[in-house]
CSV table of C-alpha atoms in Angstrom, one decimal:
chain,number,residue,atom,x,y,z
A,147,MET,CA,98.6,-0.1,-33.7
A,148,THR,CA,100.3,3.2,-34.4
A,149,GLU,CA,98.5,5.8,-36.6
A,150,LYS,CA,101.1,5.3,-39.3
A,151,ALA,CA,100.6,1.5,-39.3
A,152,LEU,CA,96.8,2.0,-39.4
A,153,ILE,CA,97.1,4.4,-42.4
A,154,LYS,CA,99.4,1.9,-44.2
A,155,SER,CA,96.9,-0.9,-43.6
A,156,LEU,CA,94.1,1.3,-44.8
A,157,LYS,CA,95.9,2.1,-48.0
A,158,ASN,CA,96.7,-1.6,-48.6
A,159,SER,CA,93.7,-3.3,-50.5
A,160,THR,CA,94.3,-6.6,-48.7
A,161,SER,CA,94.2,-5.2,-45.2
A,162,ARG,CA,91.8,-2.3,-45.9
A,163,GLU,CA,88.6,-3.8,-44.5
A,164,VAL,CA,90.1,-4.9,-41.2
A,165,ALA,CA,91.9,-1.6,-40.8
A,166,PHE,CA,88.7,0.3,-41.6
A,167,ARG,CA,86.9,-1.5,-38.9
A,168,GLN,CA,89.6,-0.5,-36.5
A,169,LEU,CA,89.4,3.1,-37.7
A,170,MET,CA,85.7,3.2,-37.1
A,171,ALA,CA,86.0,1.6,-33.7
A,172,LEU,CA,88.5,4.2,-32.8
A,173,TYR,CA,86.8,7.4,-34.0
A,174,LYS,CA,83.1,6.7,-34.4
A,175,GLU,CA,82.0,8.0,-31.0
A,176,ARG,CA,84.1,11.2,-31.1
A,177,LEU,CA,83.0,12.0,-34.6
A,178,TYR,CA,79.4,11.1,-33.8
A,179,TRP,CA,79.2,13.6,-31.0
A,180,HIS,CA,80.9,16.2,-33.0
A,181,ILE,CA,78.3,15.7,-35.8
A,182,ARG,CA,75.4,15.4,-33.4
A,183,LYS,CA,76.1,18.8,-31.9
A,184,MET,CA,75.9,20.2,-35.4
A,185,VAL,CA,72.8,18.5,-36.8
A,186,LYS,CA,71.1,17.8,-33.4
A,187,ILE,CA,68.8,14.9,-34.4
A,188,HIS,CA,70.1,11.3,-34.0
A,189,ASP,CA,69.0,10.0,-37.4
A,190,ASP,CA,70.6,12.8,-39.2
A,191,ALA,CA,73.8,12.4,-37.2
A,192,ASP,CA,73.8,8.7,-38.1
A,193,ASP,CA,73.4,9.5,-41.8
A,194,VAL,CA,76.2,12.1,-41.7
A,195,LEU,CA,78.5,9.8,-39.7
A,196,GLN,CA,78.0,6.9,-42.1
A,197,ASN,CA,78.6,9.2,-45.1
A,198,THR,CA,81.7,10.5,-43.4
A,199,PHE,CA,83.2,7.0,-43.1
A,200,ILE,CA,82.2,6.1,-46.6
A,201,LYS,CA,84.0,9.2,-47.9
A,202,VAL,CA,87.0,8.2,-45.8
A,203,PHE,CA,87.0,4.7,-47.3
A,204,LYS,CA,86.7,6.1,-50.8
A,205,ASN,CA,89.4,8.7,-50.4
A,206,ILE,CA,92.0,7.1,-48.1
A,207,ASP,CA,94.4,6.8,-51.0
A,208,ASN,CA,94.3,10.5,-51.4
A,209,PHE,CA,95.2,11.2,-47.8
A,210,LYS,CA,98.6,12.8,-48.0
A,211,GLU,CA,99.4,12.5,-44.3
A,212,GLU,CA,100.2,16.1,-44.1
A,213,SER,CA,97.9,16.3,-41.1
A,214,LYS,CA,97.0,13.8,-38.3
A,215,LEU,CA,94.5,11.2,-39.3
A,216,TYR,CA,91.9,12.4,-36.7
A,217,THR,CA,92.3,16.0,-38.0
A,218,TRP,CA,91.5,14.8,-41.5
A,219,LEU,CA,88.5,12.8,-40.2
A,220,TYR,CA,87.1,15.7,-38.2
A,221,ARG,CA,87.5,17.9,-41.3
A,222,ILE,CA,85.5,15.5,-43.4
A,223,ALA,CA,82.9,15.1,-40.7
A,224,THR,CA,82.5,18.8,-40.3
A,225,ASN,CA,82.2,19.3,-44.1
A,226,GLU,CA,79.6,16.5,-44.3
A,227,ALA,CA,77.6,18.0,-41.5
A,228,ILE,CA,77.7,21.5,-43.1
A,229,THR,CA,76.7,20.0,-46.5
A,230,PHE,CA,73.9,18.2,-44.8
A,231,ILE,CA,72.5,21.4,-43.2
A,232,ASN,CA,72.9,23.3,-46.5
A,233,LYS,CA,71.0,20.6,-48.4
A,234,ARG,CA,68.3,20.7,-45.8
A,235,ALA,CA,68.0,24.5,-46.2
A,236,LYS,CA,67.8,24.2,-50.0
A,237,GLN,CA,65.1,21.4,-49.8
A,238,GLN,CA,63.0,23.4,-47.4
A,239,ASN,CA,63.7,26.7,-49.1
A,240,LEU,CA,65.0,28.3,-45.9
A,241,ASN,CA,68.2,30.0,-44.9
A,242,ILE,CA,70.7,28.3,-42.6
A,243,GLU,CA,69.6,30.2,-39.5
A,244,GLU,CA,66.0,29.2,-40.0
A,245,VAL,CA,67.0,25.5,-40.4
A,246,HIS,CA,68.9,25.6,-37.1
A,247,PHE,CA,66.0,27.4,-35.4
A,248,ASN,CA,63.5,24.8,-36.7
A,249,ILE,CA,65.7,21.8,-35.8
A,250,THR,CA,66.3,23.1,-32.3
A,251,ASN,CA,62.6,24.0,-31.7
A,252,ASN,CA,61.7,20.4,-32.7
A,253,LEU,CA,64.4,18.9,-30.5
A,254,GLN,CA,62.1,18.1,-27.6
A,255,ALA,CA,60.0,15.9,-29.9
A,256,ASP,CA,63.1,13.7,-30.6
A,257,ILE,CA,63.0,10.5,-28.6
A,258,TYR,CA,66.7,10.7,-28.3
A,259,TYR,CA,66.8,14.0,-26.6
A,260,ASP,CA,66.0,14.4,-22.9
A,261,GLY,CA,67.8,17.7,-22.1
A,262,ASN,CA,66.4,19.6,-19.2
A,263,GLU,CA,65.2,23.2,-19.4
A,264,ILE,CA,68.6,24.8,-19.1
A,265,GLN,CA,70.1,22.4,-21.7
A,266,PHE,CA,67.3,23.2,-24.1
A,267,LYS,CA,67.7,26.9,-23.6
A,268,LEU,CA,71.4,26.6,-24.3
A,269,GLN,CA,70.7,24.7,-27.5
A,270,GLN,CA,68.3,27.5,-28.6
A,271,ALA,CA,70.9,30.1,-27.8
A,272,ILE,CA,73.5,28.1,-29.8
A,273,ALA,CA,71.1,27.9,-32.7
A,274,THR,CA,71.1,31.7,-33.0
A,275,LEU,CA,74.8,31.8,-33.8
A,276,PRO,CA,76.3,31.7,-37.3
A,277,ASN,CA,77.5,28.3,-38.5
A,278,LYS,CA,81.2,28.9,-37.8
A,279,GLN,CA,80.6,30.3,-34.3
A,280,GLN,CA,78.4,27.3,-33.4
A,281,LEU,CA,81.2,25.0,-34.5
A,282,VAL,CA,83.8,26.9,-32.5
A,283,PHE,CA,81.6,27.1,-29.4
A,284,ASN,CA,80.8,23.4,-29.5
A,285,MET,CA,84.4,22.3,-30.0
A,286,LYS,CA,85.7,24.6,-27.3
A,287,TYR,CA,83.0,24.5,-24.7
A,288,PHE,CA,81.8,20.9,-24.9
A,289,ASP,CA,84.7,19.0,-26.4
A,290,GLU,CA,87.3,21.2,-24.6
A,291,MET,CA,89.4,21.1,-27.7
A,292,LYS,CA,92.6,23.1,-27.9
A,293,TYR,CA,92.7,26.0,-30.2
A,294,ASN,CA,95.7,24.5,-32.0
A,295,GLU,CA,93.7,21.4,-32.8
A,296,MET,CA,90.7,23.4,-33.8
A,297,SER,CA,92.9,25.5,-36.0
A,298,SER,CA,94.1,22.5,-38.0
A,299,ILE,CA,90.6,21.0,-38.3
A,300,LEU,CA,88.8,24.2,-39.3
A,301,GLU,CA,91.8,25.7,-41.2
A,302,THR,CA,91.4,28.9,-39.3
A,303,SER,CA,94.0,30.9,-37.3
A,304,VAL,CA,94.0,30.6,-33.6
A,305,GLY,CA,93.4,34.3,-33.2
A,306,ALA,CA,90.2,34.1,-35.4
A,307,LEU,CA,89.0,31.1,-33.4
A,308,LYS,CA,89.5,32.9,-30.1
A,309,ALA,CA,87.6,35.9,-31.4
A,310,SER,CA,84.8,33.6,-32.7
A,311,TYR,CA,84.5,31.9,-29.3
A,312,HIS,CA,84.5,35.2,-27.5
A,313,TYR,CA,81.6,36.5,-29.7
A,314,ALA,CA,79.7,33.2,-29.4
A,315,VAL,CA,79.9,33.3,-25.6
A,316,LYS,CA,78.8,36.9,-25.5
A,317,LYS,CA,75.8,36.3,-27.8
A,318,ILE,CA,74.7,33.2,-25.9
A,319,LYS,CA,74.9,35.1,-22.6
A,320,VAL,CA,72.7,37.9,-24.0
A,321,HIS,CA,70.2,35.4,-25.4
A,322,LEU,CA,69.9,33.5,-22.1
A,323,GLU,CA,69.5,36.8,-20.2
A,324,LYS,CA,66.8,37.9,-22.6
A,325,SER,CA,64.9,34.6,-22.4
A,326,ASN,CA,64.9,34.7,-18.6
B,19,MET,CA,84.3,20.8,-10.3
B,20,LYS,CA,84.0,22.9,-13.4
B,21,LYS,CA,85.2,20.0,-15.5
B,22,ASN,CA,82.6,17.7,-13.9
B,23,ASN,CA,79.8,20.1,-14.8
B,24,LYS,CA,81.0,20.2,-18.3
B,25,HIS,CA,81.2,16.5,-18.5
B,26,THR,CA,77.6,16.1,-17.3
B,27,ILE,CA,76.5,18.6,-20.0
B,28,SER,CA,78.8,17.2,-22.6
B,29,LYS,CA,76.1,15.2,-24.2
B,30,TYR,CA,73.7,17.9,-23.1
B,31,GLY,CA,70.6,15.8,-23.2
B,32,PHE,CA,71.3,14.0,-26.4
B,33,LYS,CA,70.9,10.2,-26.3
B,34,THR,CA,71.5,7.4,-28.8
B,35,PRO,CA,69.5,4.2,-29.4
B,36,LYS,CA,70.6,1.3,-27.3
B,37,ASN,CA,73.6,-0.5,-28.9
B,38,TYR,CA,74.0,2.1,-31.5
B,39,PHE,CA,77.7,2.2,-31.3
B,40,THR,CA,78.1,-1.6,-31.1
B,41,SER,CA,76.3,-2.1,-34.4
B,42,PHE,CA,77.6,1.0,-36.2
B,43,GLU,CA,80.5,-0.7,-38.1
B,44,ASP,CA,78.1,-3.3,-39.6
B,45,SER,CA,75.8,-0.5,-40.8
B,46,VAL,CA,78.7,1.2,-42.6
B,47,PHE,CA,79.9,-2.1,-44.1
B,48,GLU,CA,76.4,-2.8,-45.3
B,49,LYS,CA,76.3,0.6,-47.0
B,50,LEU,CA,79.7,0.0,-48.6
B,51,SER,CA,78.6,-3.3,-49.8
B,52,ASN,CA,75.4,-1.9,-51.3
B,53,ASP,CA,77.4,0.7,-53.1
B,54,ASN,CA,79.7,-2.1,-54.4
B,55,LEU,CA,82.7,-0.5,-52.7
B,56,LEU,CA,83.8,-3.7,-51.1
B,57,ASP,CA,85.7,-6.4,-52.8
B,58,THR,CA,83.3,-9.2,-52.0
B,59,THR,CA,85.0,-11.7,-54.3
B,60,ASN,CA,88.6,-12.7,-54.5
B,61,PHE,CA,88.8,-12.0,-58.2
B,62,LYS,CA,91.2,-9.3,-59.1
B,63,ILE,CA,91.4,-7.2,-62.3
B,64,PRO,CA,94.4,-5.4,-63.8
B,65,GLU,CA,94.9,-1.8,-62.7
B,66,ASN,CA,92.8,0.7,-64.7
B,67,TYR,CA,91.0,-2.2,-66.4
B,68,PHE,CA,87.6,-0.5,-66.7
B,69,GLU,CA,89.2,2.7,-68.1
B,70,THR,CA,90.6,0.8,-71.0
B,71,VAL,CA,87.8,-1.5,-71.9
B,72,GLU,CA,86.2,0.8,-74.4
B,73,ASP,CA,89.5,1.5,-76.2
B,74,ASN,CA,90.3,-2.2,-76.4
B,75,VAL,CA,86.9,-3.1,-77.8
B,76,PHE,CA,87.2,-0.3,-80.4
B,77,LYS,CA,90.6,-1.5,-81.4
B,78,LYS,CA,89.3,-5.0,-82.0
B,79,LEU,CA,86.3,-3.6,-83.9
B,80,ASN,CA,88.6,-1.7,-86.3
B,81,LEU,CA,90.4,-5.0,-87.2
B,82,LYS,CA,87.2,-6.3,-88.7
B,83,LYS,CA,85.8,-5.0,-92.0
B,84,SER,CA,83.8,-1.9,-91.1
B,85,PRO,CA,80.1,-2.7,-91.5
B,86,LYS,CA,78.0,-0.9,-94.0
B,87,ILE,CA,75.8,1.6,-92.4
B,88,ILE,CA,72.2,1.5,-93.3
B,89,SER,CA,70.2,4.6,-93.4
B,90,ILE,CA,67.5,4.3,-90.7
B,91,ARG,CA,65.4,6.8,-92.7
B,92,ARG,CA,65.4,4.6,-95.8
B,93,ILE,CA,64.5,1.5,-93.7
B,94,LEU,CA,61.6,3.4,-92.2
B,95,ILE,CA,60.4,4.6,-95.6
B,96,GLY,CA,60.6,1.0,-96.8
B,97,VAL,CA,58.7,-0.4,-93.9
B,98,SER,CA,56.1,2.3,-94.1
B,99,VAL,CA,55.6,1.8,-97.9
B,100,ALA,CA,55.3,-2.0,-97.4
B,101,ALA,CA,52.8,-1.6,-94.5
B,102,SER,CA,50.7,0.9,-96.5
B,103,LEU,CA,50.6,-1.4,-99.6
B,104,LEU,CA,49.6,-4.4,-97.5
B,105,PHE,CA,46.9,-2.3,-95.8
B,106,MET,CA,45.5,-1.0,-99.1
B,107,PHE,CA,45.6,-4.4,-100.9
B,108,SER,CA,44.0,-6.2,-98.0
B,109,ILE,CA,41.2,-3.7,-98.0
B,110,ILE,CA,40.7,-3.7,-101.7
B,111,PHE,CA,40.8,-7.5,-102.2
B,112,SER,CA,38.8,-8.3,-99.1
B,113,GLY,CA,35.8,-6.1,-100.2
B,114,ASN,CA,34.1,-5.2,-103.5
B,115,GLY,CA,36.9,-2.9,-104.6
B,116,LYS,CA,35.1,0.3,-103.9
B,117,ILE,CA,36.3,1.8,-100.7
B,118,ASN,CA,35.2,4.9,-99.0
B,119,PRO,CA,37.6,5.7,-96.1
B,120,ASN,CA,34.7,7.4,-94.3
B,121,THR,CA,33.0,4.1,-94.0
B,122,ILE,CA,35.9,2.2,-92.5
B,123,ALA,CA,35.2,1.8,-88.8
B,124,ILE,CA,38.1,2.6,-86.5
B,125,ASN,CA,38.0,-0.8,-84.9
B,126,GLU,CA,38.3,-2.5,-88.3
B,127,ILE,CA,41.6,-0.6,-88.8
B,128,GLU,CA,42.8,-1.5,-85.3
B,129,ASN,CA,42.0,-5.1,-85.9
B,130,TRP,CA,43.8,-5.1,-89.2
B,131,MET,CA,46.9,-3.5,-87.6
B,132,ASP,CA,46.8,-6.1,-84.8
B,133,ASP,CA,46.6,-8.9,-87.2
B,134,ASN,CA,49.1,-7.7,-89.8
B,135,ILE,CA,51.7,-5.3,-88.4
B,136,GLU,CA,53.3,-8.0,-86.3
B,137,ASN,CA,53.7,-10.2,-89.4
B,138,ILE,CA,55.9,-7.7,-91.1
B,139,ASP,CA,59.4,-9.0,-90.7
B,140,THR,CA,61.6,-6.0,-90.6
B,141,HIS,CA,64.7,-8.2,-90.8
B,142,ALA,CA,63.5,-9.6,-94.0
B,143,ILE,CA,62.9,-6.1,-95.4
B,144,ILE,CA,66.4,-5.0,-94.4
B,145,GLU,CA,67.9,-8.1,-95.9
B,146,ASN,CA,66.2,-7.5,-99.2
B,147,ILE,CA,67.3,-3.9,-99.4
B,148,SER,CA,70.4,-3.5,-101.6
B,149,ILE,CA,73.2,-2.4,-99.2
B,150,ASP,CA,75.1,-0.6,-102.0
B,151,ALA,CA,72.2,1.5,-102.8
B,152,ILE,CA,71.8,2.8,-99.3
B,153,ASP,CA,73.2,6.1,-98.1
B,154,THR,CA,75.5,6.2,-95.1
B,155,LEU,CA,73.8,7.0,-91.9
B,156,GLN,CA,72.4,10.5,-91.9
B,157,ILE,CA,72.4,12.0,-88.4
B,158,TYR,CA,70.0,14.7,-87.6
B,159,ASP,CA,71.0,17.3,-85.1
B,160,THR,CA,68.3,17.8,-82.4
B,161,ASN,CA,68.3,21.6,-83.1
B,162,GLU,CA,67.8,21.0,-86.8
B,163,ILE,CA,64.8,18.8,-86.0
B,164,ILE,CA,63.4,21.4,-83.6
B,165,ASP,CA,63.9,24.1,-86.2
B,166,GLU,CA,62.1,21.9,-88.8
B,167,LEU,CA,59.2,21.3,-86.4
B,168,GLU,CA,58.8,24.9,-85.3
B,169,GLY,CA,56.0,26.6,-87.1
B,170,VAL,CA,54.7,23.3,-88.4
B,171,ASP,CA,51.0,23.0,-88.0
B,172,ILE,CA,50.5,19.4,-87.1
B,173,GLU,CA,46.7,19.5,-87.5
B,174,GLN,CA,47.0,21.0,-91.0
B,175,ILE,CA,49.4,18.1,-91.9
B,176,ILE,CA,46.9,15.5,-90.6
B,177,ILE,CA,44.1,17.1,-92.6
B,178,GLU,CA,46.3,17.0,-95.8
B,179,ILE,CA,47.3,13.4,-95.3
B,180,GLU,CA,43.6,12.4,-94.7
B,181,THR,CA,42.5,14.2,-97.8
B,182,GLU,CA,45.4,12.6,-99.8
B,183,ILE,CA,44.6,9.1,-98.6
B,184,GLY,CA,40.9,9.7,-99.2
B,185,SER,CA,41.3,10.8,-102.8
B,186,ASP,CA,43.7,7.9,-103.5
B,187,LEU,CA,41.3,5.3,-102.3
B,188,LEU,CA,38.2,6.8,-103.9
C-alpha cells in the first residue's frame, strides 16, 4: 500500500482501524528506538510510544500531508518524549539535565539494559548534552539519518543541525577522555 | 566495517521484553478502546450531534410553559420553621410543659431528630407553598457570600442563638 493510500484509509472512518494497525506495524519499531534513545527506560518508552500512536489516531484528520507521514510521526514522537521528560522534571522538581543524569545513572538497574562498560559510558556522556544536541546526536550517529530528513522532523536548518552534531561529538569526546 | 560497528551499537545495550513488538498493536487498541476512541458498535450518529444536543434540548424546553421558579431560600425557611415547630411541640406535649433546655440530654435531641426529621415530607411542604407568593430564584454570588461571612464571629452567633432558644423555651 502506498503512503497516500494509507493516509486515505486512515482518514476514512470505515477503514481507519485496519489502516491504523498497518501504520503501527510499519513504524512502531523505528519510533520505539527513536523514543527509547531519548527516555532510556523501556517502560517509559512504551508509554511514550503508545501515547504517540494515540495522538496520531486522534489527529489523523488534521494531518495536512504537507510533509511525509513518517516525518509527521517522528515529530509527534519527539514532542511526546520531550513532554515526558519535562513532566518528569516537574514532578521530581529537577531540571532537565538532572533528570537525564538520574535516568542514565539508574540505567544499569533496568532489566532491559545490558550495555557493556563502553556503551554505558557513552550513555553517560550523551546525558550531559542539552536536549536538542542529544536528539541530533542520536539521530545522526545511531540512526544514520540524513540531515535533510532530520531538518524536516526537527524543523531546524541543516546548518544548525550540523553545528549541533559537531558540538555534541566534541563534548562527548571530552567527557569520555575525562572519565578515562 | 564502520557501518557494522554502528549497527552493533545501534541498540547500544537496550533490550525489549520478549514479544514486545508482536503484542504492541493490541496494547494500543486496548488503550484506544478504554478511552472510548474506537467505534465498538455499528451505530452511527449525525455529524456534530453531541455539539448540538444542548441547543436542541433548550429549544424544546422553550416550547413548554416556563416553569415557575421557587426560591430555595424560602423553601429552606419553610422547612426550618416547620422542623422547629415540630421539635418544640413534641417536647412541650410530651413532658409537663416546663422545659429547661439545659436539662435536655444531647442523645434525646439526636433521637428526636432521627425519629422525626425523616418524616418531614419536603415535597408536601413545597406543594403547599403558594407559587404566586414566591419570589423568583435569587442567586447569590460566591463573592457576596464570602463578603457576608468575613468578619462574622460564628461562635458569637451560636451563643446568641442558644440564648434566644433558651429564653423562648423558659
